[in-house]
PDB file of C-alpha atoms and ligand atoms in Angstrom:
ATOM      1  CA  UNK A   1      -3.983 -21.169  -5.519  1.00  0.00           C
ATOM      2  CA  UNK A   2      -5.985 -23.702  -3.959  1.00  0.00           C
ATOM      3  CA  UNK A   3      -4.852 -24.327  -0.913  1.00  0.00           C
ATOM      4  CA  UNK A   4      -8.623 -26.289   1.095  1.00  0.00           C
ATOM      5  CA  UNK A   5      -8.853 -28.751  -1.934  1.00  0.00           C
ATOM      6  CA  UNK A   6     -12.035 -30.310  -2.468  1.00  0.00           C
ATOM      7  CA  UNK A   7     -13.245 -33.849  -3.386  1.00  0.00           C
ATOM      8  CA  UNK A   8     -13.934 -34.550  -6.501  1.00  0.00           C
ATOM      9  CA  UNK A   9     -17.823 -35.255  -5.916  1.00  0.00           C
ATOM     10  CA  UNK A  10     -18.412 -31.930  -4.803  1.00  0.00           C
ATOM     11  CA  UNK A  11     -21.125 -31.107  -8.068  1.00  0.00           C
ATOM     12  CA  UNK A  12     -20.963 -27.278 -10.182  1.00  0.00           C
ATOM     13  CA  UNK A  13     -23.433 -26.205  -8.228  1.00  0.00           C
ATOM     14  CA  UNK A  14     -21.887 -26.962  -5.095  1.00  0.00           C
ATOM     15  CA  UNK A  15     -19.309 -24.605  -6.697  1.00  0.00           C
ATOM     16  CA  UNK A  16     -21.182 -22.279  -7.880  1.00  0.00           C
ATOM     17  CA  UNK A  17     -23.050 -21.717  -4.431  1.00  0.00           C
ATOM     18  CA  UNK A  18     -19.252 -21.218  -2.573  1.00  0.00           C
ATOM     19  CA  UNK A  19     -18.144 -19.342  -5.151  1.00  0.00           C
ATOM     20  CA  UNK A  20     -19.183 -15.896  -4.225  1.00  0.00           C
ATOM     21  CA  UNK A  21     -20.285 -16.288  -0.750  1.00  0.00           C
ATOM     22  CA  UNK A  22     -17.928 -14.909   1.108  1.00  0.00           C
ATOM     23  CA  UNK A  23     -18.630 -17.069   4.359  1.00  0.00           C
ATOM     24  CA  UNK A  24     -18.926 -20.554   2.952  1.00  0.00           C
ATOM     25  CA  UNK A  25     -16.446 -23.008   3.929  1.00  0.00           C
ATOM     26  CA  UNK A  26     -15.134 -25.801   2.346  1.00  0.00           C
ATOM     27  CA  UNK A  27     -14.303 -29.312   4.259  1.00  0.00           C
ATOM     28  CA  UNK A  28     -10.614 -30.435   3.615  1.00  0.00           C
ATOM     29  CA  UNK A  29     -10.327 -33.419   1.884  1.00  0.00           C
ATOM     30  CA  UNK A  30      -7.142 -35.363   2.449  1.00  0.00           C
ATOM     31  CA  UNK A  31      -7.499 -35.633  -1.976  1.00  0.00           C
ATOM     32  CA  UNK A  32      -5.303 -37.602  -3.918  1.00  0.00           C
ATOM     33  CA  UNK A  33      -6.299 -35.345  -6.305  1.00  0.00           C
ATOM     34  CA  UNK A  34      -2.606 -34.778  -9.155  1.00  0.00           C
ATOM     35  CA  UNK A  35      -0.757 -31.988  -9.064  1.00  0.00           C
ATOM     36  CA  UNK A  36      -2.143 -29.422 -11.169  1.00  0.00           C
ATOM     37  CA  UNK A  37      -0.442 -29.904 -14.749  1.00  0.00           C
ATOM     38  CA  UNK A  38      -0.868 -33.444 -14.220  1.00  0.00           C
ATOM     39  CA  UNK A  39      -3.210 -34.176 -15.297  1.00  0.00           C
ATOM     40  CA  UNK A  40      -4.149 -35.861 -18.585  1.00  0.00           C
ATOM     41  CA  UNK A  41      -7.418 -34.531 -20.947  1.00  0.00           C
ATOM     42  CA  UNK A  42      -9.389 -36.866 -19.568  1.00  0.00           C
ATOM     43  CA  UNK A  43      -9.270 -36.799 -16.259  1.00  0.00           C
ATOM     44  CA  UNK A  44     -12.197 -34.619 -14.519  1.00  0.00           C
ATOM     45  CA  UNK A  45     -10.510 -30.591 -13.725  1.00  0.00           C
ATOM     46  CA  UNK A  46      -8.672 -30.406 -10.342  1.00  0.00           C
ATOM     47  CA  UNK A  47     -11.198 -29.367  -7.146  1.00  0.00           C
ATOM     48  CA  UNK A  48     -10.808 -26.131  -5.810  1.00  0.00           C
ATOM     49  CA  UNK A  49     -13.186 -23.708  -2.948  1.00  0.00           C
ATOM     50  CA  UNK A  50     -13.395 -21.278  -5.555  1.00  0.00           C
ATOM     51  CA  UNK A  51     -15.279 -23.738  -7.985  1.00  0.00           C
ATOM     52  CA  UNK A  52     -14.745 -26.851  -9.335  1.00  0.00           C
ATOM     53  CA  UNK A  53     -15.473 -27.522 -13.193  1.00  0.00           C
ATOM     54  CA  UNK A  54     -16.181 -30.882 -14.604  1.00  0.00           C
ATOM     55  CA  UNK A  55     -15.731 -32.669 -18.150  1.00  0.00           C
ATOM     56  CA  UNK A  56     -14.829 -29.818 -20.929  1.00  0.00           C
ATOM     57  CA  UNK A  57     -16.276 -26.769 -22.551  1.00  0.00           C
ATOM     58  CA  UNK A  58     -17.062 -25.500 -25.627  1.00  0.00           C
ATOM     59  CA  UNK A  59     -18.357 -23.281 -28.240  1.00  0.00           C
ATOM     60  CA  UNK A  60     -22.178 -24.285 -28.010  1.00  0.00           C
ATOM     61  CA  UNK A  61     -21.706 -25.325 -24.116  1.00  0.00           C
ATOM     62  CA  UNK A  62     -23.844 -23.031 -22.182  1.00  0.00           C
ATOM     63  CA  UNK A  63     -25.253 -22.092 -18.104  1.00  0.00           C
ATOM     64  CA  UNK A  64     -22.969 -21.086 -15.007  1.00  0.00           C
ATOM     65  CA  UNK A  65     -19.961 -23.166 -15.375  1.00  0.00           C
ATOM     66  CA  UNK A  66     -19.319 -21.449 -19.081  1.00  0.00           C
ATOM     67  CA  UNK A  67     -20.442 -17.638 -17.200  1.00  0.00           C
ATOM     68  CA  UNK A  68     -17.639 -19.059 -14.712  1.00  0.00           C
ATOM     69  CA  UNK A  69     -14.296 -19.786 -17.147  1.00  0.00           C
ATOM     70  CA  UNK A  70     -15.739 -16.541 -19.177  1.00  0.00           C
ATOM     71  CA  UNK A  71     -14.047 -14.660 -15.766  1.00  0.00           C
ATOM     72  CA  UNK A  72     -11.261 -15.880 -15.843  1.00  0.00           C
ATOM     73  CA  UNK A  73     -10.766 -15.246 -18.867  1.00  0.00           C
ATOM     74  CA  UNK A  74     -12.122 -12.416 -20.072  1.00  0.00           C
ATOM     75  CA  UNK A  75      -8.243 -10.733 -20.192  1.00  0.00           C
ATOM     76  CA  UNK A  76      -7.715 -12.106 -23.725  1.00  0.00           C
ATOM     77  CA  UNK A  77     -10.530 -10.952 -25.884  1.00  0.00           C
ATOM     78  CA  UNK A  78      -8.225  -9.151 -28.304  1.00  0.00           C
ATOM     79  CA  UNK A  79      -7.088  -6.275 -29.205  1.00  0.00           C
ATOM     80  CA  UNK A  80      -9.939  -3.352 -28.589  1.00  0.00           C
ATOM     81  CA  UNK A  81     -12.263  -5.441 -27.759  1.00  0.00           C
ATOM     82  CA  UNK A  82     -14.183  -7.241 -24.678  1.00  0.00           C
ATOM     83  CA  UNK A  83     -16.088 -10.614 -24.213  1.00  0.00           C
ATOM     84  CA  UNK A  84     -19.883 -11.155 -22.379  1.00  0.00           C
ATOM     85  CA  UNK A  85     -20.275 -12.631 -19.604  1.00  0.00           C
ATOM     86  CA  UNK A  86     -22.929 -14.237 -20.249  1.00  0.00           C
ATOM     87  CA  UNK A  87     -22.781 -17.894 -20.088  1.00  0.00           C
ATOM     88  CA  UNK A  88     -23.073 -17.884 -23.843  1.00  0.00           C
ATOM     89  CA  UNK A  89     -19.558 -20.163 -25.463  1.00  0.00           C
ATOM     90  CA  UNK A  90     -19.764 -18.798 -28.119  1.00  0.00           C
ATOM     91  CA  UNK A  91     -17.155 -17.579 -31.069  1.00  0.00           C
ATOM     92  CA  UNK A  92     -15.448 -14.931 -28.688  1.00  0.00           C
ATOM     93  CA  UNK A  93     -15.551 -17.160 -25.873  1.00  0.00           C
ATOM     94  CA  UNK A  94     -13.892 -20.004 -27.915  1.00  0.00           C
ATOM     95  CA  UNK A  95     -11.168 -16.988 -29.477  1.00  0.00           C
ATOM     96  CA  UNK A  96     -10.541 -16.110 -25.932  1.00  0.00           C
ATOM     97  CA  UNK A  97     -10.073 -19.782 -24.319  1.00  0.00           C
ATOM     98  CA  UNK A  98      -7.573 -20.509 -26.625  1.00  0.00           C
ATOM     99  CA  UNK A  99      -5.542 -17.099 -26.190  1.00  0.00           C
ATOM    100  CA  UNK A 100      -4.976 -17.832 -22.519  1.00  0.00           C
ATOM    101  CA  UNK A 101      -4.036 -21.723 -23.618  1.00  0.00           C
ATOM    102  CA  UNK A 102      -1.645 -20.496 -25.298  1.00  0.00           C
ATOM    103  CA  UNK A 103      -0.677 -17.816 -22.778  1.00  0.00           C
ATOM    104  CA  UNK A 104      -0.055 -20.564 -20.598  1.00  0.00           C
ATOM    105  CA  UNK A 105       2.014 -22.915 -23.040  1.00  0.00           C
ATOM    106  CA  UNK A 106      -1.195 -25.528 -23.713  1.00  0.00           C
ATOM    107  CA  UNK A 107      -2.691 -27.057 -27.011  1.00  0.00           C
ATOM    108  CA  UNK A 108      -5.293 -23.816 -27.830  1.00  0.00           C
ATOM    109  CA  UNK A 109      -7.851 -25.638 -29.091  1.00  0.00           C
ATOM    110  CA  UNK A 110     -10.216 -23.650 -27.943  1.00  0.00           C
ATOM    111  CA  UNK A 111     -12.002 -26.881 -25.956  1.00  0.00           C
ATOM    112  CA  UNK A 112     -11.805 -25.841 -21.738  1.00  0.00           C
ATOM    113  CA  UNK A 113     -11.259 -29.352 -20.624  1.00  0.00           C
ATOM    114  CA  UNK A 114      -8.514 -30.788 -17.407  1.00  0.00           C
ATOM    115  CA  UNK A 115      -5.897 -29.011 -18.608  1.00  0.00           C
ATOM    116  CA  UNK A 116      -7.553 -25.619 -19.089  1.00  0.00           C
ATOM    117  CA  UNK A 117      -8.990 -25.973 -15.224  1.00  0.00           C
ATOM    118  CA  UNK A 118      -6.240 -26.947 -13.719  1.00  0.00           C
ATOM    119  CA  UNK A 119      -4.294 -24.096 -14.712  1.00  0.00           C
ATOM    120  CA  UNK A 120      -6.923 -22.129 -13.660  1.00  0.00           C
ATOM    121  CA  UNK A 121      -7.503 -23.227 -10.669  1.00  0.00           C
ATOM    122  CA  UNK A 122      -2.980 -22.518  -9.834  1.00  0.00           C
ATOM    123  CA  UNK A 123      -4.311 -19.032 -10.524  1.00  0.00           C
ATOM    124  CA  UNK A 124      -7.300 -18.500  -7.924  1.00  0.00           C
ATOM    125  CA  UNK A 125      -7.252 -17.845  -4.190  1.00  0.00           C
ATOM    126  CA  UNK A 126     -10.185 -20.158  -2.783  1.00  0.00           C
ATOM    127  CA  UNK A 127     -12.345 -16.390  -2.672  1.00  0.00           C
ATOM    128  CA  UNK A 128     -12.108 -16.428  -6.768  1.00  0.00           C
ATOM    129  CA  UNK A 129      -9.081 -13.437  -6.923  1.00  0.00           C
ATOM    130  CA  UNK A 130      -6.692 -14.431  -9.316  1.00  0.00           C
ATOM    131  CA  UNK A 131      -3.261 -15.168  -7.083  1.00  0.00           C
ATOM    132  CA  UNK A 132      -2.237 -11.606  -7.041  1.00  0.00           C
ATOM    133  CA  UNK A 133      -4.747  -9.270  -7.120  1.00  0.00           C
ATOM    134  CA  UNK A 134      -6.900  -9.377  -3.369  1.00  0.00           C
ATOM    135  CA  UNK A 135     -10.862  -7.612  -3.427  1.00  0.00           C
ATOM    136  CA  UNK A 136      -9.243  -5.534  -0.103  1.00  0.00           C
ATOM    137  CA  UNK A 137      -6.648  -3.791  -2.847  1.00  0.00           C
ATOM    138  CA  UNK A 138      -9.496  -3.283  -5.501  1.00  0.00           C
ATOM    139  CA  UNK A 139     -12.426  -1.677  -2.859  1.00  0.00           C
ATOM    140  CA  UNK A 140     -10.163   1.363  -0.237  1.00  0.00           C
ATOM    141  CA  UNK A 141     -13.548   2.805   0.121  1.00  0.00           C
ATOM    142  CA  UNK A 142     -15.217   0.382   2.665  1.00  0.00           C
ATOM    143  CA  UNK A 143     -15.490  -2.688   3.257  1.00  0.00           C
ATOM    144  CA  UNK A 144     -18.754  -3.812   1.811  1.00  0.00           C
ATOM    145  CA  UNK A 145     -18.786  -2.187  -1.629  1.00  0.00           C
ATOM    146  CA  UNK A 146     -22.046  -0.485  -0.629  1.00  0.00           C
ATOM    147  CA  UNK A 147     -23.173   2.936  -1.928  1.00  0.00           C
ATOM    148  CA  UNK A 148     -21.873   2.147  -5.055  1.00  0.00           C
ATOM    149  CA  UNK A 149     -24.168   3.355  -8.799  1.00  0.00           C
ATOM    150  CA  UNK A 150     -24.342  -0.356  -8.549  1.00  0.00           C
ATOM    151  CA  UNK A 151     -25.534  -3.074  -5.917  1.00  0.00           C
ATOM    152  CA  UNK A 152     -22.338  -4.315  -3.909  1.00  0.00           C
ATOM    153  CA  UNK A 153     -22.751  -7.192  -5.231  1.00  0.00           C
ATOM    154  CA  UNK A 154     -22.926  -6.813  -8.820  1.00  0.00           C
ATOM    155  CA  UNK A 155     -19.440  -3.790  -7.995  1.00  0.00           C
ATOM    156  CA  UNK A 156     -17.830  -6.117  -6.471  1.00  0.00           C
ATOM    157  CA  UNK A 157     -18.873  -8.972  -8.835  1.00  0.00           C
ATOM    158  CA  UNK A 158     -17.578  -6.323 -11.507  1.00  0.00           C
ATOM    159  CA  UNK A 159     -14.227  -5.731  -9.293  1.00  0.00           C
ATOM    160  CA  UNK A 160     -13.239  -9.377  -9.916  1.00  0.00           C
ATOM    161  CA  UNK A 161     -13.960  -9.520 -13.353  1.00  0.00           C
ATOM    162  CA  UNK A 162     -11.369  -6.214 -13.555  1.00  0.00           C
ATOM    163  CA  UNK A 163      -8.606  -8.317 -11.143  1.00  0.00           C
ATOM    164  CA  UNK A 164      -8.838 -11.162 -14.448  1.00  0.00           C
ATOM    165  CA  UNK A 165      -8.316  -8.663 -16.374  1.00  0.00           C
ATOM    166  CA  UNK A 166      -5.348  -7.644 -14.718  1.00  0.00           C
ATOM    167  CA  UNK A 167      -4.444 -10.858 -13.930  1.00  0.00           C
ATOM    168  CA  UNK A 168      -3.696 -11.410 -17.738  1.00  0.00           C
ATOM    169  CA  UNK A 169      -2.612  -7.780 -18.730  1.00  0.00           C
ATOM    170  CA  UNK A 170       0.154  -9.224 -15.533  1.00  0.00           C
ATOM    171  CA  UNK A 171       0.886 -12.214 -17.079  1.00  0.00           C
ATOM    172  CA  UNK A 172       1.766 -10.910 -20.309  1.00  0.00           C
ATOM    173  CA  UNK A 173       3.809  -7.977 -19.675  1.00  0.00           C
ATOM    174  CA  UNK A 174       6.344 -10.945 -17.743  1.00  0.00           C
ATOM    175  CA  UNK A 175       4.629 -11.683 -14.256  1.00  0.00           C
ATOM    176  CA  UNK A 176       5.629  -8.844 -12.868  1.00  0.00           C
ATOM    177  CA  UNK A 177       3.745  -7.531  -9.430  1.00  0.00           C
ATOM    178  CA  UNK A 178       1.053  -4.662 -10.749  1.00  0.00           C
ATOM    179  CA  UNK A 179       0.613  -2.137  -8.421  1.00  0.00           C
ATOM    180  CA  UNK A 180      -3.453  -1.110  -7.437  1.00  0.00           C
ATOM    181  CA  UNK A 181      -3.860   1.803  -5.783  1.00  0.00           C
ATOM    182  CA  UNK A 182      -7.980   1.987  -5.489  1.00  0.00           C
ATOM    183  CA  UNK A 183     -11.173   0.646  -7.562  1.00  0.00           C
ATOM    184  CA  UNK A 184     -14.164   0.713  -6.351  1.00  0.00           C
ATOM    185  CA  UNK A 185     -15.584   3.902  -4.391  1.00  0.00           C
ATOM    186  CA  UNK A 186     -19.068   4.416  -2.624  1.00  0.00           C
ATOM    187  CA  UNK A 187     -20.828   7.763  -4.524  1.00  0.00           C
ATOM    188  CA  UNK A 188     -19.398   9.818  -1.636  1.00  0.00           C
ATOM    189  CA  UNK A 189     -15.801   7.871  -1.406  1.00  0.00           C
ATOM    190  CA  UNK A 190     -16.374   9.517  -5.851  1.00  0.00           C
ATOM    191  CA  UNK A 191     -17.220  12.932  -3.914  1.00  0.00           C
ATOM    192  CA  UNK A 192     -14.198  13.077  -1.919  1.00  0.00           C
ATOM    193  CA  UNK A 193     -11.935  12.151  -3.955  1.00  0.00           C
ATOM    194  CA  UNK A 194     -13.035  14.265  -6.698  1.00  0.00           C
ATOM    195  CA  UNK A 195     -13.599  11.709  -9.080  1.00  0.00           C
ATOM    196  CA  UNK A 196     -16.181  12.561 -12.398  1.00  0.00           C
ATOM    197  CA  UNK A 197     -19.692  12.259 -11.390  1.00  0.00           C
ATOM    198  CA  UNK A 198     -20.758   9.072 -13.499  1.00  0.00           C
ATOM    199  CA  UNK A 199     -16.830   8.085 -12.814  1.00  0.00           C
ATOM    200  CA  UNK A 200     -16.863   3.247 -13.360  1.00  0.00           C
ATOM    201  CA  UNK A 201     -15.354   3.707  -9.915  1.00  0.00           C
ATOM    202  CA  UNK A 202     -18.508   4.030  -8.400  1.00  0.00           C
ATOM    203  CA  UNK A 203     -19.786   0.501 -10.188  1.00  0.00           C
ATOM    204  CA  UNK A 204     -16.597  -1.558  -8.815  1.00  0.00           C
ATOM    205  CA  UNK A 205     -15.168  -1.957 -13.002  1.00  0.00           C
ATOM    206  CA  UNK A 206     -12.273   0.705 -12.466  1.00  0.00           C
ATOM    207  CA  UNK A 207      -8.899   0.560 -11.428  1.00  0.00           C
ATOM    208  CA  UNK A 208      -6.062   2.873 -11.194  1.00  0.00           C
ATOM    209  CA  UNK A 209      -2.744   1.352 -10.974  1.00  0.00           C
ATOM    210  CA  UNK A 210       0.624   2.686 -10.274  1.00  0.00           C
ATOM    211  CA  UNK A 211       3.773   2.359 -11.840  1.00  0.00           C
ATOM    212  CA  UNK A 212       5.728   0.242 -10.641  1.00  0.00           C
ATOM    213  CA  UNK A 213       8.104  -1.546 -12.539  1.00  0.00           C
ATOM    214  CA  UNK A 214       6.427  -1.300 -15.580  1.00  0.00           C
ATOM    215  CA  UNK A 215       5.483   3.155 -16.483  1.00  0.00           C
ATOM    216  CA  UNK A 216       2.466   4.506 -16.520  1.00  0.00           C
ATOM    217  CA  UNK A 217       2.645   4.351 -20.667  1.00  0.00           C
ATOM    218  CA  UNK A 218       3.279   0.310 -20.434  1.00  0.00           C
ATOM    219  CA  UNK A 219       0.170  -0.450 -18.512  1.00  0.00           C
ATOM    220  CA  UNK A 220      -1.790   2.111 -20.662  1.00  0.00           C
ATOM    221  CA  UNK A 221      -0.397   0.199 -23.776  1.00  0.00           C
ATOM    222  CA  UNK A 222      -1.070  -2.858 -22.429  1.00  0.00           C
ATOM    223  CA  UNK A 223      -4.423  -2.370 -20.843  1.00  0.00           C
ATOM    224  CA  UNK A 224      -6.000  -2.444 -24.880  1.00  0.00           C
ATOM    225  CA  UNK A 225      -5.338  -6.253 -25.061  1.00  0.00           C
ATOM    226  CA  UNK A 226      -6.932  -7.552 -21.903  1.00  0.00           C
ATOM    227  CA  UNK A 227     -10.265  -6.280 -22.019  1.00  0.00           C
ATOM    228  CA  UNK A 228     -10.561  -2.972 -21.239  1.00  0.00           C
ATOM    229  CA  UNK A 229     -13.039  -0.341 -22.376  1.00  0.00           C
ATOM    230  CA  UNK A 230     -11.632   2.489 -20.746  1.00  0.00           C
ATOM    231  CA  UNK A 231      -7.935   3.488 -20.096  1.00  0.00           C
ATOM    232  CA  UNK A 232      -7.052   7.055 -18.893  1.00  0.00           C
ATOM    233  CA  UNK A 233      -3.481   7.483 -18.627  1.00  0.00           C
ATOM    234  CA  UNK A 234      -0.822  10.174 -19.198  1.00  0.00           C
ATOM    235  CA  UNK A 235      -1.406  13.644 -20.643  1.00  0.00           C
ATOM    236  CA  UNK A 236      -5.480  13.247 -20.233  1.00  0.00           C
ATOM    237  CA  UNK A 237      -6.403  15.643 -17.315  1.00  0.00           C
ATOM    238  CA  UNK A 238      -5.751  14.592 -13.860  1.00  0.00           C
ATOM    239  CA  UNK A 239      -3.958  10.984 -15.314  1.00  0.00           C
ATOM    240  CA  UNK A 240      -1.055  12.195 -14.746  1.00  0.00           C
ATOM    241  CA  UNK A 241       0.037   9.674 -11.751  1.00  0.00           C
ATOM    242  CA  UNK A 242      -1.986   7.581 -12.270  1.00  0.00           C
ATOM    243  CA  UNK A 243      -2.966   5.010 -14.683  1.00  0.00           C
ATOM    244  CA  UNK A 244      -7.189   4.675 -14.481  1.00  0.00           C
ATOM    245  CA  UNK A 245      -8.338   1.201 -16.313  1.00  0.00           C
ATOM    246  CA  UNK A 246     -11.937   0.112 -16.119  1.00  0.00           C
ATOM    247  CA  UNK A 247     -14.658  -2.872 -18.097  1.00  0.00           C
ATOM    248  CA  UNK A 248     -17.894  -1.206 -18.762  1.00  0.00           C
ATOM    249  CA  UNK A 249     -19.458  -0.399 -22.178  1.00  0.00           C
ATOM    250  CA  UNK A 250     -18.198   1.932 -24.713  1.00  0.00           C
ATOM    251  CA  UNK A 251     -14.194   2.465 -25.995  1.00  0.00           C
ATOM    252  CA  UNK A 252     -13.289   5.022 -23.805  1.00  0.00           C
ATOM    253  CA  UNK A 253      -9.451   6.133 -24.153  1.00  0.00           C
ATOM    254  CA  UNK A 254      -7.432   8.719 -23.950  1.00  0.00           C
ATOM    255  CA  UNK A 255      -4.054   8.422 -22.728  1.00  0.00           C
ATOM    256  CA  UNK A 256      -1.899  11.621 -25.646  1.00  0.00           C
ATOM    257  CA  UNK A 257       2.062  11.394 -23.708  1.00  0.00           C
ATOM    258  CA  UNK A 258       1.458   7.517 -24.610  1.00  0.00           C
ATOM    259  CA  UNK A 259       0.147   7.615 -27.886  1.00  0.00           C
ATOM    260  CA  UNK A 260      -3.336   6.394 -27.141  1.00  0.00           C
TER     261      UNK A 260
HETATM  262 ZN1   ZN B 301     -10.243   5.798 -11.546  1.00  0.00          ZN
END
């Protein structure tokens, strides 16, 4: 949730610069912005220390603002699907926005405006992670995301998308906490834990989930609806004690003990 509101005048471009900067700080502003959710559809979205949208985005829109939106709705692609994080607002992005809107009781028109953006601002921290997940949870290997199969920046960006998928899944499962026992691994961290040679943990896409209050099978089953292309759980070798979820290309789901 936003904790350092910044001014209405901050451009989307400036917001983009802050989005993944890590050390950038936004100046505090005693703003008179309306409480999230109270704005009418025509209002400018409430500013946020992570990223600020202005206006509306809809099918046909493109650019960084769309890409930022796609990250936030990546967990709403429809069962068995995932949406591209490519900055092009097509039919799949529209459908994801509609599912996100419906999940939060907003008018599901597939047009992202003030109400949709205000909901996103409520759901995210100043570092752009969803409120219920952190970069630290998604990386118990090292602090700088280095040493994987992709650049540190890519690994961290992939983990951010994974967190938004988990946030969608968490909401769909009744907003109960989801336990994340690990995510990104450098090649050496992966070797140390006996990970597969091509493990998606080395790309930042993957998360290993603890049973929590949901249980491994419920997590694996729900993951099918939230953009995870790789789901491994009970009955798959080495996965009786956690549920593994990951993004990336190609689908591989196997949790035989859960009917997957
Ligand atoms: Zn795993």
